[in-house]
Short mmCIF file of C-alpha atoms in Angstrom, two decimals:
data_model
loop_
_atom_site.label_atom_id
_atom_site.label_comp_id
_atom_site.label_asym_id
_atom_site.label_seq_id
_atom_site.Cartn_x
_atom_site.Cartn_y
_atom_site.Cartn_z
CA MET A 1 -99.88 -21.47 44.70
CA LYS A 2 -99.04 -18.11 41.98
CA GLN A 3 -96.31 -20.45 40.80
CA TYR A 4 -98.35 -23.37 40.68
CA LYS A 5 -100.68 -21.78 38.64
CA THR A 6 -98.13 -20.14 36.03
CA VAL A 7 -96.63 -23.76 35.39
CA LEU A 8 -99.94 -25.04 34.94
CA VAL A 9 -100.87 -22.25 32.38
CA LEU A 10 -97.89 -22.81 30.75
CA SER A 11 -98.26 -26.62 30.46
CA ILE A 12 -101.94 -26.20 29.20
CA LEU A 13 -100.36 -23.78 26.22
CA LEU A 14 -97.50 -26.22 25.66
CA LEU A 15 -100.23 -29.13 25.14
CA LEU A 16 -102.39 -26.82 22.72
CA LEU A 17 -99.32 -25.77 20.70
CA ALA A 18 -97.50 -28.94 20.62
CA PRO A 19 -99.87 -30.36 17.52
CA PHE A 20 -99.39 -27.18 15.47
CA ILE A 21 -95.53 -27.34 16.35
CA TYR A 22 -95.53 -30.81 15.00
CA ALA A 23 -97.13 -30.17 12.02
CA GLN A 24 -94.72 -27.17 11.40
CA HIS A 25 -91.99 -29.32 11.96
CA ILE A 26 -93.50 -32.44 9.42
CA GLU A 27 -94.47 -29.90 6.69
CA LYS A 28 -90.32 -28.64 6.96
CA SER A 29 -88.66 -31.92 6.53
CA GLN A 30 -91.61 -33.17 3.99
CA PRO A 31 -89.43 -35.08 1.38
CA LEU A 32 -89.60 -33.33 -1.84
CA SER A 33 -89.79 -34.42 -5.31
CA LEU A 34 -87.94 -32.91 -8.45
CA GLU A 35 -91.64 -31.13 -9.46
CA GLU A 36 -91.82 -29.72 -6.58
CA ILE A 37 -88.66 -28.28 -6.49
CA TRP A 38 -89.06 -27.00 -9.48
CA LYS A 39 -92.63 -25.37 -8.47
CA VAL A 40 -90.63 -23.42 -5.49
CA ALA A 41 -87.78 -22.53 -7.62
CA GLU A 42 -90.06 -20.97 -10.39
CA MET A 43 -91.50 -18.57 -7.50
CA ASN A 44 -88.53 -17.86 -5.28
CA ASN A 45 -85.26 -18.00 -7.37
CA ARG A 46 -83.69 -14.82 -7.48
CA GLN A 47 -82.50 -14.95 -11.36
CA LEU A 48 -85.90 -15.62 -11.82
CA LYS A 49 -87.23 -12.86 -10.10
CA LEU A 50 -84.89 -10.08 -11.79
CA SER A 51 -86.03 -11.58 -14.90
CA ASP A 52 -89.42 -11.37 -14.55
CA LEU A 53 -88.62 -7.69 -13.13
CA ASN A 54 -86.92 -6.97 -16.55
CA HIS A 55 -90.08 -8.36 -18.48
CA GLN A 56 -92.03 -6.02 -16.34
CA GLN A 57 -89.91 -2.95 -16.96
CA SER A 58 -90.28 -3.71 -21.07
CA LYS A 59 -94.06 -3.57 -20.28
CA ILE A 60 -93.59 -0.20 -19.22
CA GLU A 61 -91.62 0.68 -21.85
CA ILE A 62 -94.54 0.26 -24.39
CA LEU A 63 -96.84 2.56 -22.36
CA GLU A 64 -94.12 5.02 -22.35
CA ALA A 65 -94.09 5.07 -26.39
CA LYS A 66 -97.86 5.07 -26.00
CA ASP A 67 -97.54 8.09 -24.14
CA ARG A 68 -95.55 10.00 -27.15
CA LEU A 69 -98.86 9.88 -29.04
CA LEU A 70 -100.81 12.16 -26.34
CA PRO A 71 -100.19 15.73 -27.55
CA GLU A 72 -97.83 18.09 -25.42
CA PHE A 73 -100.08 20.52 -23.06
CA SER A 74 -98.55 23.18 -21.14
CA LEU A 75 -99.84 25.86 -18.55
CA GLY A 76 -97.34 28.57 -17.91
CA GLY A 77 -97.16 32.12 -16.40
CA ASP A 78 -94.47 34.60 -15.46
CA VAL A 79 -94.13 37.92 -13.25
CA LYS A 80 -91.45 40.51 -14.27
CA LEU A 81 -90.24 43.76 -13.37
CA ASN A 82 -89.73 45.86 -16.89
CA SER A 83 -87.38 48.59 -17.57
CA LYS A 84 -88.00 51.36 -19.45
CA PHE A 85 -89.61 51.46 -22.79
CA LEU A 86 -86.97 53.68 -25.15
CA ILE A 87 -87.68 53.74 -28.82
CA TYR A 88 -84.67 55.22 -30.71
CA ASP A 89 -86.33 56.20 -33.79
CA ASN A 90 -83.64 58.37 -34.83
CA GLY A 91 -80.89 56.23 -34.24
CA LEU A 92 -79.45 54.40 -31.44
CA PHE A 93 -76.85 57.92 -30.37
CA SER A 94 -79.85 60.20 -30.72
CA SER A 95 -82.23 60.90 -27.79
CA PRO A 96 -85.08 57.88 -27.26
CA GLN A 97 -88.37 58.14 -27.07
CA ASP A 98 -89.99 57.09 -23.53
CA VAL A 99 -93.04 55.34 -23.73
CA PRO A 100 -94.63 55.02 -20.39
CA VAL A 101 -95.23 51.18 -19.69
CA LYS A 102 -95.69 50.05 -16.23
CA GLY A 103 -92.88 48.85 -14.06
CA TYR A 104 -94.04 45.33 -13.44
CA GLY A 105 -95.72 42.54 -15.62
CA TYR A 106 -97.08 39.23 -15.83
CA GLY A 107 -98.58 36.94 -18.14
CA VAL A 108 -100.53 33.66 -18.32
CA GLY A 109 -101.68 30.86 -20.94
CA TYR A 110 -101.54 27.50 -22.23
CA ASN A 111 -99.26 25.76 -24.96
CA LEU A 112 -100.61 22.71 -27.03
CA ASN A 113 -98.71 20.55 -29.78
CA LEU A 114 -99.94 17.55 -31.33
CA ASN A 115 -97.85 15.35 -34.10
CA LEU A 116 -99.83 14.37 -36.77
CA TYR A 117 -97.57 12.61 -38.83
CA ASN A 118 -93.55 12.09 -38.51
CA GLY A 119 -93.21 9.05 -40.99
CA GLY A 120 -94.93 6.78 -38.52
CA LYS A 121 -91.92 6.88 -36.24
CA ASP A 122 -93.80 6.99 -33.01
CA LYS A 123 -96.46 4.40 -33.97
CA ARG A 124 -93.43 2.07 -35.23
CA ASN A 125 -91.44 2.92 -31.83
CA ILE A 126 -94.33 1.34 -29.90
CA ASP A 127 -94.00 -1.59 -32.37
CA MET A 128 -90.42 -1.68 -31.48
CA LYS A 129 -91.32 -1.72 -27.62
CA LYS A 130 -93.59 -4.53 -28.15
CA GLU A 131 -90.94 -6.46 -29.94
CA GLU A 132 -88.08 -6.11 -26.89
CA GLU A 133 -91.28 -6.99 -24.57
CA THR A 134 -91.56 -10.58 -26.15
CA ARG A 135 -87.78 -10.80 -26.20
CA LYS A 136 -87.63 -10.25 -23.00
CA GLN A 137 -90.44 -13.12 -22.16
CA TYR A 138 -88.35 -15.62 -24.38
CA GLU A 139 -85.34 -14.52 -21.78
CA VAL A 140 -87.59 -15.23 -19.10
CA ASP A 141 -88.28 -18.70 -20.70
CA LEU A 142 -84.88 -19.21 -21.18
CA GLN A 143 -83.78 -18.45 -17.67
CA LYS A 144 -86.83 -20.73 -16.51
CA HIS A 145 -85.54 -23.71 -18.16
CA SER A 146 -82.12 -22.86 -17.49
CA VAL A 147 -83.23 -22.91 -13.66
CA LYS A 148 -84.92 -25.78 -13.92
CA TYR A 149 -82.19 -27.72 -15.57
CA ASN A 150 -79.25 -26.93 -13.18
CA ALA A 151 -82.29 -27.43 -10.11
CA ALA A 152 -82.25 -31.09 -12.09
CA VAL A 153 -78.58 -31.04 -12.02
CA ALA A 154 -78.40 -30.64 -8.14
CA TYR A 155 -81.10 -32.86 -7.34
CA PHE A 156 -79.81 -35.69 -9.07
CA ASP A 157 -76.32 -34.99 -7.76
CA LEU A 158 -77.84 -35.35 -4.23
CA TYR A 159 -80.04 -38.22 -5.21
CA LYS A 160 -77.18 -39.88 -6.46
CA PHE A 161 -74.81 -39.18 -3.12
CA LEU A 162 -77.51 -40.62 -1.02
CA HIS A 163 -77.29 -43.84 -2.95
CA PHE A 164 -73.91 -43.93 -2.26
CA TYR A 165 -73.85 -42.84 1.31
CA ASP A 166 -76.29 -45.90 1.69
CA PHE A 167 -74.40 -48.33 -0.11
CA LEU A 168 -71.35 -47.34 1.57
CA HIS A 169 -73.06 -47.14 5.00
CA ALA A 170 -74.50 -50.81 4.58
CA GLU A 171 -71.03 -51.76 3.03
CA ILE A 172 -69.55 -50.76 5.91
CA GLU A 173 -71.75 -52.85 8.40
CA ALA A 174 -70.89 -55.61 6.08
CA GLU A 175 -67.36 -55.19 6.12
CA LYS A 176 -67.72 -54.76 10.01
CA LYS A 177 -69.45 -58.36 10.36
CA GLN A 178 -66.77 -59.94 8.07
CA LEU A 179 -64.13 -58.49 10.07
CA ARG A 180 -65.33 -60.09 13.10
CA LEU A 181 -65.49 -63.23 11.14
CA ILE A 182 -62.21 -62.92 9.99
CA GLU A 183 -60.87 -62.10 13.30
CA SER A 184 -62.84 -65.47 14.39
CA LEU A 185 -61.04 -67.58 11.79
CA HIS A 186 -57.74 -65.96 12.74
CA LYS A 187 -57.92 -66.89 16.70
CA ASN A 188 -58.60 -70.43 15.37
CA GLY A 189 -55.75 -70.62 13.44
CA THR A 190 -57.73 -70.50 9.94
CA VAL A 191 -56.50 -67.35 8.41
CA LEU A 192 -53.33 -64.98 8.57
CA LYS A 193 -53.14 -62.12 10.51
CA SER A 194 -52.43 -60.30 7.40
CA ASP A 195 -55.98 -60.71 6.35
CA VAL A 196 -57.61 -59.11 9.44
CA LEU A 197 -55.01 -56.07 8.89
CA ARG A 198 -55.96 -55.86 5.30
CA THR A 199 -59.68 -55.70 6.22
CA SER A 200 -59.16 -52.95 8.77
CA VAL A 201 -57.76 -51.39 5.97
CA ILE A 202 -60.63 -51.69 3.92
CA LEU A 203 -62.88 -50.66 6.31
CA SER A 204 -60.93 -47.78 6.86
CA GLN A 205 -60.99 -46.49 3.53
CA LEU A 206 -64.71 -47.23 3.47
CA GLU A 207 -65.40 -44.96 6.10
CA LEU A 208 -62.84 -42.23 4.59
CA SER A 209 -65.56 -42.14 1.70
CA LEU A 210 -68.62 -42.16 3.44
CA SER A 211 -67.33 -38.86 4.84
CA ASP A 212 -66.43 -37.57 1.60
CA VAL A 213 -69.72 -38.54 0.39
CA ARG A 214 -71.36 -36.88 3.43
CA LYS A 215 -69.71 -33.65 2.34
CA LYS A 216 -70.83 -33.75 -0.93
CA ILE A 217 -74.42 -34.47 0.11
CA GLU A 218 -74.59 -30.91 2.13
CA ILE A 219 -72.54 -29.09 -0.97
CA ALA A 220 -75.85 -30.34 -3.56
CA LYS A 221 -78.60 -29.45 -0.51
CA GLN A 222 -77.11 -26.21 -0.24
CA ARG A 223 -76.82 -25.37 -4.21
CA LEU A 224 -80.57 -26.67 -3.87
CA ASN A 225 -81.76 -24.31 -1.30
CA ILE A 226 -79.90 -21.07 -3.37
CA LEU A 227 -81.66 -22.27 -6.45
CA MET A 228 -85.08 -22.35 -4.49
CA GLY A 229 -84.18 -19.08 -2.97
CA ARG A 230 -84.00 -20.53 0.00
CA GLU A 231 -81.53 -19.80 2.99
CA TYR A 232 -78.60 -21.76 2.21
CA ASP A 233 -78.83 -23.92 5.25
CA ALA A 234 -82.52 -24.57 5.07
CA GLU A 235 -83.74 -28.44 6.02
CA LEU A 236 -84.00 -30.23 2.88
CA VAL A 237 -85.09 -33.79 2.30
CA ILE A 238 -85.82 -35.66 -1.25
CA LYS A 239 -87.61 -38.70 -2.31
CA TYR A 240 -84.45 -40.22 -3.31
CA GLN A 241 -85.87 -43.72 -2.33
CA HIS A 242 -87.97 -43.71 -5.10
CA ILE A 243 -86.71 -45.84 -8.56
CA ILE A 244 -86.29 -44.03 -11.35
CA GLU A 245 -88.61 -44.34 -14.12
CA LEU A 246 -86.67 -44.74 -17.41
CA ASN A 247 -89.29 -46.15 -19.97
CA ALA A 248 -90.69 -42.87 -21.44
CA ILE A 249 -87.48 -41.20 -22.17
CA THR A 250 -87.03 -43.47 -25.44
CA ASP A 251 -89.55 -41.73 -27.23
CA GLY A 252 -89.05 -39.46 -30.11
CA ASP A 253 -85.72 -39.43 -32.38
CA TYR A 254 -83.33 -36.65 -33.24
CA ASN A 255 -85.56 -35.02 -36.03
CA ASP A 256 -88.61 -34.80 -33.59
CA TYR A 257 -86.66 -33.33 -31.13
CA LEU A 258 -85.21 -30.99 -33.72
CA ASP A 259 -88.62 -29.95 -35.14
CA ILE A 260 -89.88 -29.05 -31.77
CA ALA A 261 -86.72 -26.88 -31.07
CA PHE A 262 -87.29 -24.78 -34.35
CA ASN A 263 -90.77 -24.09 -32.84
CA ASN A 264 -90.51 -23.73 -29.13
CA SER A 265 -86.81 -22.68 -28.49
CA PRO A 266 -86.52 -19.53 -26.53
CA ALA A 267 -82.97 -19.18 -27.79
CA TYR A 268 -84.32 -19.48 -31.35
CA LYS A 269 -87.21 -17.27 -30.76
CA MET A 270 -85.11 -14.27 -29.01
CA VAL A 271 -82.96 -14.38 -32.58
CA ASN A 272 -86.18 -14.50 -34.73
CA SER A 273 -87.30 -11.47 -32.48
CA ASP A 274 -84.19 -9.74 -33.04
CA ILE A 275 -84.44 -10.20 -36.73
CA LYS A 276 -88.15 -8.56 -36.65
CA TRP A 277 -86.76 -5.63 -34.39
CA SER A 278 -83.96 -4.90 -36.93
CA GLU A 279 -86.10 -4.87 -39.45
CA LEU A 280 -88.56 -2.09 -37.59
CA ASN A 281 -85.36 -0.33 -36.95
CA VAL A 282 -84.48 0.10 -40.60
CA LYS A 283 -87.90 1.58 -41.15
CA GLN A 284 -87.70 3.57 -38.39
CA VAL A 285 -84.13 5.29 -39.69
CA LYS A 286 -85.50 5.77 -43.19
CA ALA A 287 -88.06 7.72 -41.59
CA MET A 288 -86.15 10.70 -41.20
CA LEU A 289 -86.45 11.44 -44.81
CA MET A 290 -89.74 12.29 -44.25
CA PRO A 291 -91.51 15.86 -43.52
CA LYS A 292 -92.90 16.18 -39.81
CA VAL A 293 -96.54 17.59 -39.54
CA SER A 294 -98.22 18.61 -36.36
CA LEU A 295 -100.90 21.04 -35.00
CA TYR A 296 -100.13 23.74 -32.85
CA SER A 297 -102.55 26.16 -30.31
CA ASN A 298 -101.23 28.28 -28.02
CA TYR A 299 -103.49 31.28 -25.96
CA ASN A 300 -101.77 33.84 -23.72
CA TYR A 301 -102.89 36.73 -21.29
CA ASN A 302 -100.47 39.34 -20.58
CA TYR A 303 -100.13 42.85 -18.97
CA PRO A 304 -99.23 45.64 -20.12
CA GLN A 305 -99.77 45.18 -23.61
CA ILE A 306 -95.92 45.76 -24.89
CA SER A 307 -95.82 43.67 -28.16
CA PHE A 308 -97.86 45.33 -30.71
CA TYR A 309 -98.14 49.23 -31.61
CA PRO A 310 -99.88 51.61 -30.38
CA TYR A 311 -99.02 50.26 -26.42
CA SER A 312 -101.03 50.09 -23.74
CA ASN A 313 -101.01 49.37 -19.78
CA ASP A 314 -103.98 47.22 -20.20
CA LEU A 315 -104.77 43.38 -20.00
CA TRP A 316 -104.68 41.73 -23.30
CA GLY A 317 -104.91 38.24 -24.41
CA PHE A 318 -103.47 36.69 -28.17
CA GLY A 319 -103.59 33.11 -29.36
CA GLN A 320 -102.90 30.93 -32.41
CA THR A 321 -103.83 27.90 -33.76
CA GLY A 322 -102.35 26.23 -36.63
CA ILE A 323 -100.71 23.50 -38.61
CA LYS A 324 -96.77 23.32 -38.98
CA LEU A 325 -94.65 21.43 -41.21
CA GLN A 326 -91.04 20.84 -40.90
CA TYR A 327 -88.35 18.93 -43.32
CA SER A 328 -85.06 18.98 -42.50
CA ILE A 329 -83.11 19.07 -45.59
CA ASP A 330 -80.07 17.86 -43.91
CA ASN A 331 -81.45 14.26 -43.40
CA LEU A 332 -81.22 14.06 -47.35
CA TYR A 333 -77.05 13.50 -46.78
CA LYS A 334 -77.06 12.85 -43.28
CA SER A 335 -79.19 9.77 -43.33
CA LYS A 336 -77.44 8.15 -45.89
CA HIS A 337 -74.84 6.46 -43.55
CA ILE A 338 -77.50 5.85 -41.07
CA ILE A 339 -79.59 4.09 -42.79
CA ALA A 340 -76.80 2.17 -44.66
CA HIS A 341 -75.39 1.16 -40.61
CA ALA A 342 -79.10 0.03 -40.09
CA GLN A 343 -79.05 -2.36 -42.80
CA ALA A 344 -75.59 -3.48 -41.91
CA VAL A 345 -77.18 -4.23 -38.19
CA SER A 346 -80.19 -6.13 -39.87
CA SER A 347 -77.82 -8.36 -42.05
CA GLN A 348 -75.89 -9.23 -39.17
CA VAL A 349 -78.81 -10.20 -37.25
CA ASN A 350 -80.00 -12.62 -40.21
CA GLU A 351 -76.29 -14.38 -39.97
CA LYS A 352 -76.77 -14.61 -36.06
CA ALA A 353 -79.77 -16.44 -36.53
CA GLU A 354 -78.59 -19.00 -39.10
CA MET A 355 -75.83 -19.39 -36.76
CA LYS A 356 -78.11 -19.84 -33.61
CA LYS A 357 -79.77 -22.40 -35.60
CA ASP A 358 -76.64 -24.34 -36.51
CA GLU A 359 -75.93 -24.26 -33.04
CA ILE A 360 -79.36 -25.07 -31.54
CA SER A 361 -79.24 -28.33 -34.39
CA LEU A 362 -75.77 -29.45 -32.95
CA GLN A 363 -76.93 -28.91 -29.08
CA VAL A 364 -79.71 -31.25 -30.03
CA LYS A 365 -77.78 -33.89 -31.78
CA GLU A 366 -75.32 -33.49 -28.88
CA ALA A 367 -77.97 -34.55 -26.07
CA TYR A 368 -79.83 -36.86 -27.68
CA LEU A 369 -76.93 -39.28 -28.16
CA GLN A 370 -75.98 -38.24 -24.54
CA GLN A 371 -79.06 -39.84 -23.68
CA GLN A 372 -78.71 -42.79 -25.64
CA GLN A 373 -75.42 -43.49 -24.46
CA ALA A 374 -76.85 -42.99 -20.92
CA LEU A 375 -79.46 -45.51 -21.82
CA GLU A 376 -76.57 -47.78 -23.01
CA SER A 377 -74.60 -47.41 -19.58
CA VAL A 378 -77.78 -48.12 -17.71
CA GLU A 379 -78.38 -51.75 -19.49
CA ALA A 380 -74.53 -52.44 -19.50
CA ALA A 381 -74.55 -51.38 -15.48
CA GLU A 382 -77.52 -54.10 -14.90
CA LYS A 383 -75.77 -56.43 -16.41
CA ASN A 384 -72.52 -55.78 -14.54
CA ILE A 385 -74.11 -55.61 -11.17
CA ILE A 386 -75.50 -59.19 -11.75
CA LYS A 387 -72.20 -60.42 -12.71
CA THR A 388 -70.36 -59.01 -9.96
CA THR A 389 -72.97 -60.01 -7.06
CA GLU A 390 -72.52 -63.55 -8.14
CA THR A 391 -68.77 -63.45 -8.37
CA VAL A 392 -68.83 -61.98 -4.81
CA ARG A 393 -71.12 -64.95 -3.56
CA VAL A 394 -68.86 -67.27 -5.15
CA ILE A 395 -65.65 -66.03 -3.80
CA ARG A 396 -66.57 -65.58 -0.57
CA SER A 397 -68.03 -68.76 -0.38
CA SER A 398 -64.69 -70.19 -1.73
CA TYR A 399 -62.49 -68.05 0.59
CA LEU A 400 -64.52 -69.45 3.58
CA ASN A 401 -63.56 -72.81 2.28
CA GLN A 402 -60.11 -71.72 2.37
CA GLU A 403 -60.15 -71.82 -2.06
CA SER A 404 -59.23 -68.45 -2.79
CA LEU A 405 -57.56 -65.51 -1.26
CA LEU A 406 -59.11 -62.47 0.48
CA THR A 407 -57.96 -59.87 -2.09
CA ASP A 408 -59.90 -61.75 -4.27
CA LEU A 409 -62.70 -61.19 -2.43
CA LEU A 410 -61.79 -57.69 -1.53
CA ASP A 411 -61.19 -56.67 -5.26
CA ALA A 412 -64.88 -58.50 -6.10
CA GLU A 413 -66.56 -56.62 -3.14
CA ASN A 414 -64.89 -53.68 -4.22
CA ALA A 415 -66.01 -54.27 -8.11
CA LEU A 416 -69.35 -54.83 -6.87
CA LEU A 417 -69.74 -51.50 -4.90
CA GLU A 418 -68.38 -49.77 -7.79
CA ALA A 419 -71.28 -51.34 -10.23
CA LYS A 420 -73.94 -49.95 -7.63
CA PHE A 421 -72.47 -46.29 -7.99
CA ASN A 422 -71.93 -47.00 -11.97
CA LEU A 423 -75.85 -48.28 -12.29
CA THR A 424 -76.92 -44.96 -9.76
CA THR A 425 -74.62 -42.74 -11.82
CA ALA A 426 -76.12 -44.07 -15.28
CA ARG A 427 -79.91 -43.82 -14.16
CA THR A 428 -79.21 -40.28 -13.03
CA ASN A 429 -77.46 -39.61 -16.50
CA VAL A 430 -80.55 -40.44 -18.00
CA LYS A 431 -82.62 -38.48 -16.37
CA VAL A 432 -80.46 -35.34 -16.59
CA THR A 433 -79.39 -35.88 -20.23
CA HIS A 434 -83.20 -36.35 -21.27
CA ILE A 435 -84.06 -32.99 -19.21
CA ARG A 436 -81.44 -31.17 -20.79
CA LEU A 437 -82.74 -32.37 -24.09
CA LEU A 438 -85.97 -30.80 -23.10
CA ALA A 439 -84.48 -27.58 -22.04
CA ILE A 440 -82.95 -27.06 -25.52
CA VAL A 441 -85.62 -27.77 -27.39
CA GLY A 442 -87.83 -25.55 -24.96
CA ILE A 443 -90.58 -27.69 -23.30
CA LEU A 444 -89.29 -28.36 -19.93
#
């Protein structure tokens, strides 16, 4: 009876949990679109997390630079043992005068120092840290575009291989039916034994190709999972049955994309940020020639009083408040080469900015032309599909009527399969080249 109750309770629990378990399974196997994969990657990609941590670090460095504007303030105290207080009023080798002081002493006090002026170095250091933080943000944006582009490449590789798998699977099924038909014709003495063997070889080749595509699918899934920050063997399904839309890709010409790149490209913004930083650095180095003015204040209680005459074994307090001016004369001749070095670095950064501009122009041109080439390939592949489909129909009919050879039919079928591969590859290339173009110009 007790065992029966246990089984009954477990059965009820399974019934209650079944919808939840099923819902979890459905959620895990839910097909993902490219946009959904991008969202997951932006949240979980390890490289993006590292870039974001670097960005957060640069924000903290700004706060550290601002902290340097605050006054230096310290409290201190000490306890000591005093030796005899000997005064050699007639020379070192004469008998000294022994001044009576306590055998121990102590002190406590504070020290305050506030920078009033140092050529604007502290405030300029904050501006430099802010510029570094801005550059880190551009690095994050650039890394994000790179991750999204790499995810798109992996996604469309998977998309392409899944379609290849379907094409090959359908072709294998069709080839099996054709093999049965040819075997039947051979039994009737209509075709030769060589036709049966040749068809069997083609079928084996197709099955080998299917196995190869299956492996490529697994690799593409693993790459996508890694880019999304998931376990490499996590279940992954994509919406590959949807036809790729290519209508909106033809919008915009090369000059439009180039203008967008010079306004939005994180890579171009980074070199402009380097220019601003280098200009601030030149001013920072030149500030070495400026004096430093600071406000200081200190006060201490000490025991005993042995700093001023007459000495006393009493507690005493003494403090000072004033303005201190410092000017390093050596900077007049030491700073010459330091300033020249900073100016040379600034000139190099400006040249690098022009080089980056040329590089981006070339990248945009290359990606734009690749996109145009991919669109032309789609158009050619679609026309080729129509031609090869009709060719297969005609040759199959003529083969069954003993008007053409099996090799002609197999070549035509192979050409049709290759045409399907080419069309799918061309369509994915259009999307990949377009996404690469958007990543280069900074609007992905």
